[in-house]
């Protein structure tokens, strides 16, 4: 359709996307191309510590690029469907939805895609998101440049998460169909692949490797785990042996914190545990942990009471600060 489209038509197409507010049409076009040609200058790069102690590289786009990416996400990408097997970066879907299919199964196989975002290439993004069937070639390439950095996806751009699901759609469907034929349950949460049922792990791993190879991706051998029913089976942090739930250890830690706050008082508790964050931040974090448990188990009265108690503490601090 767009094979013989000229510069004028391409510019008109770009203008129709309304990627940022600019009444001057010439300036609008020039700005988009200027940003795409100097994309490396439009990111602030920093490291963020992970729970494991290792660091994740975050790429923070400039305010204008971030706005443009949000427009691309809302006006273009969100209109494209993703696979039902994809459980991350999807409105209305939580960790629980990723765990539920794997409840009470004989065995669970967990796989991890190596350096997921870094290995999703410029070409994969172009093909999955802005192909010539729907976009003039120069426009599709421009949009791909606006969503990538040094020819790959980055963590920090608003578009990256949804793009990863679009890139993985064919993979998800191929693996999902193969699994259904063998009565195996499959879900993908970003770079975490989970399989459950009764199967030979090597068969799944071989098939996954073959399909990932088509995308230039590979498995992280260090993060391959087979977990049998007699052991604690967890999927994206949730225990699934009999029903989906937050681990006993996680809930016990919250119980202890509430107990010590009630027994010694908030200030004394923070002093005893040598807490380095502010009181307000500590309460917000504790409130978030309680909400996480209630997201998975809404009817848990014990944690509903904890939520009300912490909320009362937060309100009391707020009123005290307002005086």
PDB file of C-alpha atoms in Angstrom:
ATOM      1  CA  UNK A   1       0.000   0.000   0.000  1.00  0.00           C
ATOM      2  CA  UNK A   2       2.772   2.442   0.947  1.00  0.00           C
ATOM      3  CA  UNK A   3       5.385   1.248  -1.564  1.00  0.00           C
ATOM      4  CA  UNK A   4       5.315   4.349  -3.784  1.00  0.00           C
ATOM      5  CA  UNK A   5       4.519   6.959  -1.149  1.00  0.00           C
ATOM      6  CA  UNK A   6       6.493  10.201  -1.478  1.00  0.00           C
ATOM      7  CA  UNK A   7       7.927  12.551   1.145  1.00  0.00           C
ATOM      8  CA  UNK A   8       4.837  14.758   1.166  1.00  0.00           C
ATOM      9  CA  UNK A   9       2.506  11.844   1.932  1.00  0.00           C
ATOM     10  CA  UNK A  10       4.866  10.551   4.623  1.00  0.00           C
ATOM     11  CA  UNK A  11       4.952  13.948   6.305  1.00  0.00           C
ATOM     12  CA  UNK A  12       1.170  14.187   6.183  1.00  0.00           C
ATOM     13  CA  UNK A  13       0.976  10.760   7.788  1.00  0.00           C
ATOM     14  CA  UNK A  14       3.350  11.864  10.560  1.00  0.00           C
ATOM     15  CA  UNK A  15       1.313  15.009  11.155  1.00  0.00           C
ATOM     16  CA  UNK A  16      -1.846  12.907  11.502  1.00  0.00           C
ATOM     17  CA  UNK A  17      -0.291  11.008  14.424  1.00  0.00           C
ATOM     18  CA  UNK A  18      -0.136  14.170  16.623  1.00  0.00           C
ATOM     19  CA  UNK A  19       2.906  12.912  18.525  1.00  0.00           C
ATOM     20  CA  UNK A  20       3.395  16.254  20.302  1.00  0.00           C
ATOM     21  CA  UNK A  21       1.843  19.722  20.334  1.00  0.00           C
ATOM     22  CA  UNK A  22       3.300  21.934  17.620  1.00  0.00           C
ATOM     23  CA  UNK A  23       1.324  24.208  15.283  1.00  0.00           C
ATOM     24  CA  UNK A  24       4.290  24.739  12.961  1.00  0.00           C
ATOM     25  CA  UNK A  25       4.174  21.702  10.632  1.00  0.00           C
ATOM     26  CA  UNK A  26       7.755  22.119   9.417  1.00  0.00           C
ATOM     27  CA  UNK A  27       9.087  22.380  12.957  1.00  0.00           C
ATOM     28  CA  UNK A  28       7.045  19.326  13.991  1.00  0.00           C
ATOM     29  CA  UNK A  29       8.583  17.148  11.262  1.00  0.00           C
ATOM     30  CA  UNK A  30      12.105  18.477  11.814  1.00  0.00           C
ATOM     31  CA  UNK A  31      11.885  17.903  15.569  1.00  0.00           C
ATOM     32  CA  UNK A  32      10.865  14.261  15.166  1.00  0.00           C
ATOM     33  CA  UNK A  33      13.716  13.551  12.766  1.00  0.00           C
ATOM     34  CA  UNK A  34      16.162  15.518  14.896  1.00  0.00           C
ATOM     35  CA  UNK A  35      15.321  13.453  17.989  1.00  0.00           C
ATOM     36  CA  UNK A  36      15.494  10.161  16.065  1.00  0.00           C
ATOM     37  CA  UNK A  37      18.906  11.101  14.618  1.00  0.00           C
ATOM     38  CA  UNK A  38      20.323  12.036  18.031  1.00  0.00           C
ATOM     39  CA  UNK A  39      18.454   9.480  20.133  1.00  0.00           C
ATOM     40  CA  UNK A  40      21.444   8.805  22.406  1.00  0.00           C
ATOM     41  CA  UNK A  41      21.418  12.438  23.531  1.00  0.00           C
ATOM     42  CA  UNK A  42      17.787  12.125  24.601  1.00  0.00           C
ATOM     43  CA  UNK A  43      18.316   9.615  27.396  1.00  0.00           C
ATOM     44  CA  UNK A  44      19.672   9.875  30.915  1.00  0.00           C
ATOM     45  CA  UNK A  45      21.252   6.552  31.919  1.00  0.00           C
ATOM     46  CA  UNK A  46      21.588   5.317  35.506  1.00  0.00           C
ATOM     47  CA  UNK A  47      21.819   2.093  37.509  1.00  0.00           C
ATOM     48  CA  UNK A  48      19.123   0.742  39.830  1.00  0.00           C
ATOM     49  CA  UNK A  49      19.923  -1.916  42.420  1.00  0.00           C
ATOM     50  CA  UNK A  50      17.911  -5.148  42.194  1.00  0.00           C
ATOM     51  CA  UNK A  51      16.916  -7.403  45.109  1.00  0.00           C
ATOM     52  CA  UNK A  52      19.668  -9.809  44.089  1.00  0.00           C
ATOM     53  CA  UNK A  53      22.253  -7.089  44.700  1.00  0.00           C
ATOM     54  CA  UNK A  54      23.031  -6.729  40.993  1.00  0.00           C
ATOM     55  CA  UNK A  55      22.223  -3.567  39.068  1.00  0.00           C
ATOM     56  CA  UNK A  56      19.715  -2.898  36.295  1.00  0.00           C
ATOM     57  CA  UNK A  57      20.433  -0.182  33.718  1.00  0.00           C
ATOM     58  CA  UNK A  58      17.578   2.307  33.386  1.00  0.00           C
ATOM     59  CA  UNK A  59      17.256   4.635  30.413  1.00  0.00           C
ATOM     60  CA  UNK A  60      15.189   7.718  31.228  1.00  0.00           C
ATOM     61  CA  UNK A  61      14.007   9.557  28.104  1.00  0.00           C
ATOM     62  CA  UNK A  62      13.953  13.364  27.934  1.00  0.00           C
ATOM     63  CA  UNK A  63      10.596  14.968  28.734  1.00  0.00           C
ATOM     64  CA  UNK A  64       9.754  15.547  25.043  1.00  0.00           C
ATOM     65  CA  UNK A  65      10.810  12.065  23.928  1.00  0.00           C
ATOM     66  CA  UNK A  66       8.875  10.547  26.827  1.00  0.00           C
ATOM     67  CA  UNK A  67       5.762  12.481  25.785  1.00  0.00           C
ATOM     68  CA  UNK A  68       6.180  11.328  22.163  1.00  0.00           C
ATOM     69  CA  UNK A  69       6.617   7.713  23.296  1.00  0.00           C
ATOM     70  CA  UNK A  70       3.464   7.926  25.403  1.00  0.00           C
ATOM     71  CA  UNK A  71       1.550   9.159  22.343  1.00  0.00           C
ATOM     72  CA  UNK A  72       2.928   6.282  20.281  1.00  0.00           C
ATOM     73  CA  UNK A  73       1.872   3.883  23.037  1.00  0.00           C
ATOM     74  CA  UNK A  74      -1.638   5.295  23.438  1.00  0.00           C
ATOM     75  CA  UNK A  75      -2.476   6.062  19.814  1.00  0.00           C
ATOM     76  CA  UNK A  76      -0.714   3.263  17.955  1.00  0.00           C
ATOM     77  CA  UNK A  77       0.602   0.376  20.045  1.00  0.00           C
ATOM     78  CA  UNK A  78      -2.336  -0.069  22.430  1.00  0.00           C
ATOM     79  CA  UNK A  79      -4.573  -0.701  19.410  1.00  0.00           C
ATOM     80  CA  UNK A  80      -2.600  -3.850  18.618  1.00  0.00           C
ATOM     81  CA  UNK A  81      -3.551  -7.082  20.374  1.00  0.00           C
ATOM     82  CA  UNK A  82      -1.117  -9.249  22.314  1.00  0.00           C
ATOM     83  CA  UNK A  83      -1.229 -12.960  23.102  1.00  0.00           C
ATOM     84  CA  UNK A  84      -3.467 -14.256  25.890  1.00  0.00           C
ATOM     85  CA  UNK A  85      -0.416 -16.138  27.190  1.00  0.00           C
ATOM     86  CA  UNK A  86       1.334 -12.829  27.941  1.00  0.00           C
ATOM     87  CA  UNK A  87       0.539 -11.784  31.523  1.00  0.00           C
ATOM     88  CA  UNK A  88       2.791  -8.759  32.088  1.00  0.00           C
ATOM     89  CA  UNK A  89       2.348  -5.123  31.014  1.00  0.00           C
ATOM     90  CA  UNK A  90      -1.366  -5.595  30.447  1.00  0.00           C
ATOM     91  CA  UNK A  91      -4.136  -3.468  31.954  1.00  0.00           C
ATOM     92  CA  UNK A  92      -6.219  -5.265  34.554  1.00  0.00           C
ATOM     93  CA  UNK A  93      -3.802  -8.207  34.779  1.00  0.00           C
ATOM     94  CA  UNK A  94      -1.850  -8.915  37.970  1.00  0.00           C
ATOM     95  CA  UNK A  95       0.754 -11.430  39.145  1.00  0.00           C
ATOM     96  CA  UNK A  96      -2.104 -13.620  40.304  1.00  0.00           C
ATOM     97  CA  UNK A  97      -3.357 -14.148  36.732  1.00  0.00           C
ATOM     98  CA  UNK A  98       0.087 -15.413  35.794  1.00  0.00           C
ATOM     99  CA  UNK A  99       0.147 -17.864  38.700  1.00  0.00           C
ATOM    100  CA  UNK A 100      -3.419 -19.270  38.632  1.00  0.00           C
ATOM    101  CA  UNK A 101      -2.959 -21.611  35.588  1.00  0.00           C
ATOM    102  CA  UNK A 102      -0.076 -23.355  37.398  1.00  0.00           C
ATOM    103  CA  UNK A 103      -1.914 -24.169  40.624  1.00  0.00           C
ATOM    104  CA  UNK A 104      -1.743 -27.718  41.993  1.00  0.00           C
ATOM    105  CA  UNK A 105       0.332 -29.243  39.175  1.00  0.00           C
ATOM    106  CA  UNK A 106       2.680 -32.240  39.196  1.00  0.00           C
ATOM    107  CA  UNK A 107       5.667 -30.174  38.103  1.00  0.00           C
ATOM    108  CA  UNK A 108       6.597 -26.639  37.123  1.00  0.00           C
ATOM    109  CA  UNK A 109       9.318 -25.613  34.687  1.00  0.00           C
ATOM    110  CA  UNK A 110      10.588 -22.040  34.925  1.00  0.00           C
ATOM    111  CA  UNK A 111      12.695 -20.530  32.146  1.00  0.00           C
ATOM    112  CA  UNK A 112      14.195 -17.079  31.715  1.00  0.00           C
ATOM    113  CA  UNK A 113      15.058 -15.180  28.535  1.00  0.00           C
ATOM    114  CA  UNK A 114      18.609 -13.834  28.656  1.00  0.00           C
ATOM    115  CA  UNK A 115      18.930 -10.022  28.680  1.00  0.00           C
ATOM    116  CA  UNK A 116      15.393  -9.736  27.346  1.00  0.00           C
ATOM    117  CA  UNK A 117      15.030  -6.039  26.485  1.00  0.00           C
ATOM    118  CA  UNK A 118      18.636  -5.610  25.338  1.00  0.00           C
ATOM    119  CA  UNK A 119      18.231  -8.437  22.825  1.00  0.00           C
ATOM    120  CA  UNK A 120      14.965  -7.289  21.257  1.00  0.00           C
ATOM    121  CA  UNK A 121      16.342  -5.784  18.077  1.00  0.00           C
ATOM    122  CA  UNK A 122      15.450  -2.740  15.999  1.00  0.00           C
ATOM    123  CA  UNK A 123      14.297  -5.037  13.184  1.00  0.00           C
ATOM    124  CA  UNK A 124      12.033  -7.068  15.514  1.00  0.00           C
ATOM    125  CA  UNK A 125      10.418  -3.860  16.792  1.00  0.00           C
ATOM    126  CA  UNK A 126       9.913  -2.540  13.248  1.00  0.00           C
ATOM    127  CA  UNK A 127       8.359  -5.802  12.014  1.00  0.00           C
ATOM    128  CA  UNK A 128       6.046  -6.264  15.013  1.00  0.00           C
ATOM    129  CA  UNK A 129       4.927  -2.658  15.509  1.00  0.00           C
ATOM    130  CA  UNK A 130       5.357  -0.479  12.422  1.00  0.00           C
ATOM    131  CA  UNK A 131       5.396  -2.766   9.346  1.00  0.00           C
ATOM    132  CA  UNK A 132       5.029  -1.445   5.804  1.00  0.00           C
ATOM    133  CA  UNK A 133       1.524  -2.951   5.570  1.00  0.00           C
ATOM    134  CA  UNK A 134       0.310  -0.182   7.872  1.00  0.00           C
ATOM    135  CA  UNK A 135       2.990   2.539   7.799  1.00  0.00           C
ATOM    136  CA  UNK A 136       5.021   4.199   5.047  1.00  0.00           C
ATOM    137  CA  UNK A 137       8.521   2.699   5.319  1.00  0.00           C
ATOM    138  CA  UNK A 138      10.246   5.959   6.335  1.00  0.00           C
ATOM    139  CA  UNK A 139       7.572   6.607   8.992  1.00  0.00           C
ATOM    140  CA  UNK A 140       7.827   3.064  10.364  1.00  0.00           C
ATOM    141  CA  UNK A 141      11.612   3.364  10.609  1.00  0.00           C
ATOM    142  CA  UNK A 142      11.346   6.785  12.278  1.00  0.00           C
ATOM    143  CA  UNK A 143       8.873   5.458  14.863  1.00  0.00           C
ATOM    144  CA  UNK A 144      11.141   2.488  15.541  1.00  0.00           C
ATOM    145  CA  UNK A 145      14.095   4.819  16.152  1.00  0.00           C
ATOM    146  CA  UNK A 146      11.945   6.824  18.577  1.00  0.00           C
ATOM    147  CA  UNK A 147      11.219   3.642  20.569  1.00  0.00           C
ATOM    148  CA  UNK A 148      14.718   2.114  20.624  1.00  0.00           C
ATOM    149  CA  UNK A 149      18.243   2.990  21.750  1.00  0.00           C
ATOM    150  CA  UNK A 150      21.332   1.744  19.899  1.00  0.00           C
ATOM    151  CA  UNK A 151      19.127  -0.661  17.938  1.00  0.00           C
ATOM    152  CA  UNK A 152      17.420  -2.374  20.885  1.00  0.00           C
ATOM    153  CA  UNK A 153      14.665  -1.864  23.459  1.00  0.00           C
ATOM    154  CA  UNK A 154      15.505  -0.242  26.785  1.00  0.00           C
ATOM    155  CA  UNK A 155      13.988  -0.332  30.259  1.00  0.00           C
ATOM    156  CA  UNK A 156      12.642   3.121  31.061  1.00  0.00           C
ATOM    157  CA  UNK A 157      10.909   4.045  27.814  1.00  0.00           C
ATOM    158  CA  UNK A 158       7.077   3.984  28.208  1.00  0.00           C
ATOM    159  CA  UNK A 159       6.763   2.020  24.959  1.00  0.00           C
ATOM    160  CA  UNK A 160       9.207  -0.808  25.716  1.00  0.00           C
ATOM    161  CA  UNK A 161       6.992  -3.053  27.842  1.00  0.00           C
ATOM    162  CA  UNK A 162       4.082  -3.224  25.398  1.00  0.00           C
ATOM    163  CA  UNK A 163       6.432  -3.513  22.424  1.00  0.00           C
ATOM    164  CA  UNK A 164       8.046  -6.573  24.045  1.00  0.00           C
ATOM    165  CA  UNK A 165       4.628  -8.260  24.152  1.00  0.00           C
ATOM    166  CA  UNK A 166       3.992  -7.424  20.485  1.00  0.00           C
ATOM    167  CA  UNK A 167       7.408  -8.770  19.466  1.00  0.00           C
ATOM    168  CA  UNK A 168       6.738 -11.975  21.445  1.00  0.00           C
ATOM    169  CA  UNK A 169       3.195 -12.506  20.134  1.00  0.00           C
ATOM    170  CA  UNK A 170       4.052 -15.102  17.464  1.00  0.00           C
ATOM    171  CA  UNK A 171       6.376 -16.891  19.892  1.00  0.00           C
ATOM    172  CA  UNK A 172       3.650 -16.988  22.573  1.00  0.00           C
ATOM    173  CA  UNK A 173       1.061 -18.330  20.150  1.00  0.00           C
ATOM    174  CA  UNK A 174       3.389 -21.009  18.738  1.00  0.00           C
ATOM    175  CA  UNK A 175       4.512 -22.210  22.183  1.00  0.00           C
ATOM    176  CA  UNK A 176       1.005 -21.887  23.639  1.00  0.00           C
ATOM    177  CA  UNK A 177      -0.576 -23.983  20.868  1.00  0.00           C
ATOM    178  CA  UNK A 178       2.139 -26.642  21.160  1.00  0.00           C
ATOM    179  CA  UNK A 179       1.594 -26.809  24.934  1.00  0.00           C
ATOM    180  CA  UNK A 180      -2.184 -27.062  24.660  1.00  0.00           C
ATOM    181  CA  UNK A 181      -1.821 -30.074  22.356  1.00  0.00           C
ATOM    182  CA  UNK A 182       0.229 -31.761  25.076  1.00  0.00           C
ATOM    183  CA  UNK A 183      -1.996 -30.639  27.984  1.00  0.00           C
ATOM    184  CA  UNK A 184       0.737 -28.368  29.334  1.00  0.00           C
ATOM    185  CA  UNK A 185      -0.068 -24.967  30.845  1.00  0.00           C
ATOM    186  CA  UNK A 186       2.027 -22.014  29.651  1.00  0.00           C
ATOM    187  CA  UNK A 187       2.250 -18.317  30.576  1.00  0.00           C
ATOM    188  CA  UNK A 188       4.878 -15.617  30.041  1.00  0.00           C
ATOM    189  CA  UNK A 189       5.482 -12.750  32.441  1.00  0.00           C
ATOM    190  CA  UNK A 190       7.968 -10.481  30.645  1.00  0.00           C
ATOM    191  CA  UNK A 191      11.142 -12.603  30.406  1.00  0.00           C
ATOM    192  CA  UNK A 192       9.836 -15.340  32.759  1.00  0.00           C
ATOM    193  CA  UNK A 193       8.346 -18.391  31.036  1.00  0.00           C
ATOM    194  CA  UNK A 194       6.352 -20.846  33.154  1.00  0.00           C
ATOM    195  CA  UNK A 195       5.142 -24.321  32.201  1.00  0.00           C
ATOM    196  CA  UNK A 196       3.179 -26.722  34.394  1.00  0.00           C
ATOM    197  CA  UNK A 197       1.655 -30.191  34.142  1.00  0.00           C
ATOM    198  CA  UNK A 198       3.156 -33.591  33.428  1.00  0.00           C
ATOM    199  CA  UNK A 199       5.901 -33.436  30.797  1.00  0.00           C
ATOM    200  CA  UNK A 200       9.521 -34.032  29.848  1.00  0.00           C
ATOM    201  CA  UNK A 201      11.351 -30.715  30.529  1.00  0.00           C
ATOM    202  CA  UNK A 202      13.950 -31.286  27.786  1.00  0.00           C
ATOM    203  CA  UNK A 203      11.220 -31.348  25.120  1.00  0.00           C
ATOM    204  CA  UNK A 204       9.883 -27.957  26.197  1.00  0.00           C
ATOM    205  CA  UNK A 205      13.346 -26.417  26.512  1.00  0.00           C
ATOM    206  CA  UNK A 206      14.300 -27.618  23.027  1.00  0.00           C
ATOM    207  CA  UNK A 207      11.151 -26.176  21.460  1.00  0.00           C
ATOM    208  CA  UNK A 208      11.483 -22.868  23.318  1.00  0.00           C
ATOM    209  CA  UNK A 209      15.101 -22.497  22.199  1.00  0.00           C
ATOM    210  CA  UNK A 210      14.099 -23.102  18.586  1.00  0.00           C
ATOM    211  CA  UNK A 211      11.343 -20.458  18.669  1.00  0.00           C
ATOM    212  CA  UNK A 212      13.487 -17.906  20.550  1.00  0.00           C
ATOM    213  CA  UNK A 213      16.275 -18.325  17.982  1.00  0.00           C
ATOM    214  CA  UNK A 214      13.938 -16.923  15.315  1.00  0.00           C
ATOM    215  CA  UNK A 215      13.852 -13.662  17.305  1.00  0.00           C
ATOM    216  CA  UNK A 216      17.555 -13.577  18.091  1.00  0.00           C
ATOM    217  CA  UNK A 217      16.843 -14.448  21.730  1.00  0.00           C
ATOM    218  CA  UNK A 218      18.181 -17.200  23.972  1.00  0.00           C
ATOM    219  CA  UNK A 219      17.561 -18.786  27.349  1.00  0.00           C
ATOM    220  CA  UNK A 220      19.478 -17.949  30.489  1.00  0.00           C
ATOM    221  CA  UNK A 221      20.785 -21.397  31.476  1.00  0.00           C
ATOM    222  CA  UNK A 222      21.413 -20.292  35.065  1.00  0.00           C
ATOM    223  CA  UNK A 223      17.716 -19.603  35.600  1.00  0.00           C
ATOM    224  CA  UNK A 224      16.227 -22.914  34.478  1.00  0.00           C
ATOM    225  CA  UNK A 225      14.330 -24.623  37.317  1.00  0.00           C
ATOM    226  CA  UNK A 226      12.136 -27.720  37.558  1.00  0.00           C
ATOM    227  CA  UNK A 227      10.030 -27.828  40.748  1.00  0.00           C
ATOM    228  CA  UNK A 228       8.008 -30.882  41.778  1.00  0.00           C
ATOM    229  CA  UNK A 229       4.837 -30.941  43.870  1.00  0.00           C
ATOM    230  CA  UNK A 230       6.577 -32.180  47.034  1.00  0.00           C
ATOM    231  CA  UNK A 231       8.615 -28.948  47.111  1.00  0.00           C
ATOM    232  CA  UNK A 232       7.397 -25.372  47.413  1.00  0.00           C
ATOM    233  CA  UNK A 233       6.228 -24.353  43.934  1.00  0.00           C
ATOM    234  CA  UNK A 234       6.197 -20.628  43.243  1.00  0.00           C
ATOM    235  CA  UNK A 235       5.398 -18.590  40.148  1.00  0.00           C
ATOM    236  CA  UNK A 236       6.500 -14.938  39.986  1.00  0.00           C
ATOM    237  CA  UNK A 237       6.802 -14.912  43.778  1.00  0.00           C
ATOM    238  CA  UNK A 238       3.453 -16.572  44.540  1.00  0.00           C
ATOM    239  CA  UNK A 239       3.066 -20.055  46.025  1.00  0.00           C
ATOM    240  CA  UNK A 240       0.893 -22.340  43.835  1.00  0.00           C
ATOM    241  CA  UNK A 241       1.095 -25.811  45.430  1.00  0.00           C
ATOM    242  CA  UNK A 242      -2.590 -25.949  46.420  1.00  0.00           C
ATOM    243  CA  UNK A 243      -3.880 -22.437  45.800  1.00  0.00           C
ATOM    244  CA  UNK A 244      -2.346 -19.112  44.843  1.00  0.00           C
ATOM    245  CA  UNK A 245      -0.982 -17.270  47.843  1.00  0.00           C
ATOM    246  CA  UNK A 246       1.777 -15.049  49.174  1.00  0.00           C
ATOM    247  CA  UNK A 247       4.558 -17.016  50.861  1.00  0.00           C
ATOM    248  CA  UNK A 248       4.366 -17.742  54.606  1.00  0.00           C
ATOM    249  CA  UNK A 249       7.727 -15.994  55.073  1.00  0.00           C
ATOM    250  CA  UNK A 250       6.438 -12.767  53.488  1.00  0.00           C
ATOM    251  CA  UNK A 251       3.274 -12.714  55.618  1.00  0.00           C
ATOM    252  CA  UNK A 252       5.200 -13.606  58.793  1.00  0.00           C
ATOM    253  CA  UNK A 253       7.539 -10.637  58.280  1.00  0.00           C
ATOM    254  CA  UNK A 254       4.551  -8.254  58.081  1.00  0.00           C
ATOM    255  CA  UNK A 255       3.006  -9.790  61.210  1.00  0.00           C
ATOM    256  CA  UNK A 256       6.257  -9.216  63.096  1.00  0.00           C
ATOM    257  CA  UNK A 257       6.436  -5.587  62.027  1.00  0.00           C
ATOM    258  CA  UNK A 258       2.852  -4.902  63.143  1.00  0.00           C
ATOM    259  CA  UNK A 259       3.468  -6.722  66.432  1.00  0.00           C
ATOM    260  CA  UNK A 260       6.595  -4.660  67.234  1.00  0.00           C
ATOM    261  CA  UNK A 261       4.905  -1.375  66.293  1.00  0.00           C
ATOM    262  CA  UNK A 262       2.035  -2.150  68.647  1.00  0.00           C
ATOM    263  CA  UNK A 263       4.304  -3.373  71.455  1.00  0.00           C
ATOM    264  CA  UNK A 264       7.090  -0.754  71.384  1.00  0.00           C
ATOM    265  CA  UNK A 265       5.518   2.119  69.437  1.00  0.00           C
ATOM    266  CA  UNK A 266       6.432   3.174  65.916  1.00  0.00           C
ATOM    267  CA  UNK A 267       9.434   5.367  66.778  1.00  0.00           C
ATOM    268  CA  UNK A 268      11.011   2.770  69.103  1.00  0.00           C
ATOM    269  CA  UNK A 269      10.470   0.008  66.556  1.00  0.00           C
ATOM    270  CA  UNK A 270      12.202   2.014  63.818  1.00  0.00           C
ATOM    271  CA  UNK A 271      15.060   2.794  66.172  1.00  0.00           C
ATOM    272  CA  UNK A 272      15.472  -0.861  67.191  1.00  0.00           C
ATOM    273  CA  UNK A 273      15.502  -2.127  63.596  1.00  0.00           C
ATOM    274  CA  UNK A 274      17.867   0.711  62.577  1.00  0.00           C
ATOM    275  CA  UNK A 275      15.539   1.840  59.811  1.00  0.00           C
ATOM    276  CA  UNK A 276      17.275   4.393  57.558  1.00  0.00           C
ATOM    277  CA  UNK A 277      14.155   5.669  55.755  1.00  0.00           C
ATOM    278  CA  UNK A 278      11.764   8.315  57.065  1.00  0.00           C
ATOM    279  CA  UNK A 279       8.753   7.294  59.169  1.00  0.00           C
ATOM    280  CA  UNK A 280       6.396   8.299  56.371  1.00  0.00           C
ATOM    281  CA  UNK A 281       8.292   6.236  53.797  1.00  0.00           C
ATOM    282  CA  UNK A 282       8.425   3.223  56.115  1.00  0.00           C
ATOM    283  CA  UNK A 283       4.646   3.341  56.662  1.00  0.00           C
ATOM    284  CA  UNK A 284       4.041   3.707  52.911  1.00  0.00           C
ATOM    285  CA  UNK A 285       6.230   0.685  52.224  1.00  0.00           C
ATOM    286  CA  UNK A 286       4.491  -1.387  54.910  1.00  0.00           C
ATOM    287  CA  UNK A 287       1.089  -0.315  53.546  1.00  0.00           C
ATOM    288  CA  UNK A 288       2.200  -1.427  50.063  1.00  0.00           C
ATOM    289  CA  UNK A 289       3.291  -4.845  51.353  1.00  0.00           C
ATOM    290  CA  UNK A 290      -0.077  -5.360  53.057  1.00  0.00           C
ATOM    291  CA  UNK A 291      -1.908  -4.310  49.895  1.00  0.00           C
ATOM    292  CA  UNK A 292       0.132  -6.837  47.921  1.00  0.00           C
ATOM    293  CA  UNK A 293      -1.128  -9.655  50.185  1.00  0.00           C
ATOM    294  CA  UNK A 294      -4.707  -8.371  49.839  1.00  0.00           C
ATOM    295  CA  UNK A 295      -4.389  -8.215  46.051  1.00  0.00           C
ATOM    296  CA  UNK A 296      -3.894 -11.960  46.083  1.00  0.00           C
ATOM    297  CA  UNK A 297      -6.254 -12.731  48.986  1.00  0.00           C
ATOM    298  CA  UNK A 298      -8.924 -10.003  49.177  1.00  0.00           C
ATOM    299  CA  UNK A 299     -10.934 -11.688  51.936  1.00  0.00           C
ATOM    300  CA  UNK A 300      -8.029 -11.999  54.385  1.00  0.00           C
ATOM    301  CA  UNK A 301      -9.474 -10.331  57.520  1.00  0.00           C
ATOM    302  CA  UNK A 302      -6.178 -10.403  59.387  1.00  0.00           C
ATOM    303  CA  UNK A 303      -4.464  -8.292  56.723  1.00  0.00           C
ATOM    304  CA  UNK A 304      -7.525  -6.081  56.274  1.00  0.00           C
ATOM    305  CA  UNK A 305      -7.112  -5.200  59.950  1.00  0.00           C
ATOM    306  CA  UNK A 306      -3.394  -4.543  59.418  1.00  0.00           C
ATOM    307  CA  UNK A 307      -4.253  -2.260  56.515  1.00  0.00           C
ATOM    308  CA  UNK A 308      -6.678  -0.239  58.633  1.00  0.00           C
ATOM    309  CA  UNK A 309      -4.150  -0.047  61.475  1.00  0.00           C
ATOM    310  CA  UNK A 310      -1.320   1.234  59.235  1.00  0.00           C
ATOM    311  CA  UNK A 311      -3.684   3.660  57.521  1.00  0.00           C
ATOM    312  CA  UNK A 312      -4.603   5.049  60.951  1.00  0.00           C
ATOM    313  CA  UNK A 313      -0.879   5.460  61.738  1.00  0.00           C
ATOM    314  CA  UNK A 314      -0.336   7.272  58.422  1.00  0.00           C
ATOM    315  CA  UNK A 315      -3.265   9.627  59.025  1.00  0.00           C
ATOM    316  CA  UNK A 316      -2.014  10.332  62.545  1.00  0.00           C
ATOM    317  CA  UNK A 317       1.444  11.267  61.239  1.00  0.00           C
ATOM    318  CA  UNK A 318      -0.103  13.469  58.568  1.00  0.00           C
ATOM    319  CA  UNK A 319      -2.240  15.383  61.073  1.00  0.00           C
ATOM    320  CA  UNK A 320       0.742  15.785  63.398  1.00  0.00           C
ATOM    321  CA  UNK A 321       2.839  17.278  60.588  1.00  0.00           C
ATOM    322  CA  UNK A 322       0.049  19.707  59.652  1.00  0.00           C
ATOM    323  CA  UNK A 323      -0.017  21.292  63.111  1.00  0.00           C
TER     324      UNK A 323
END
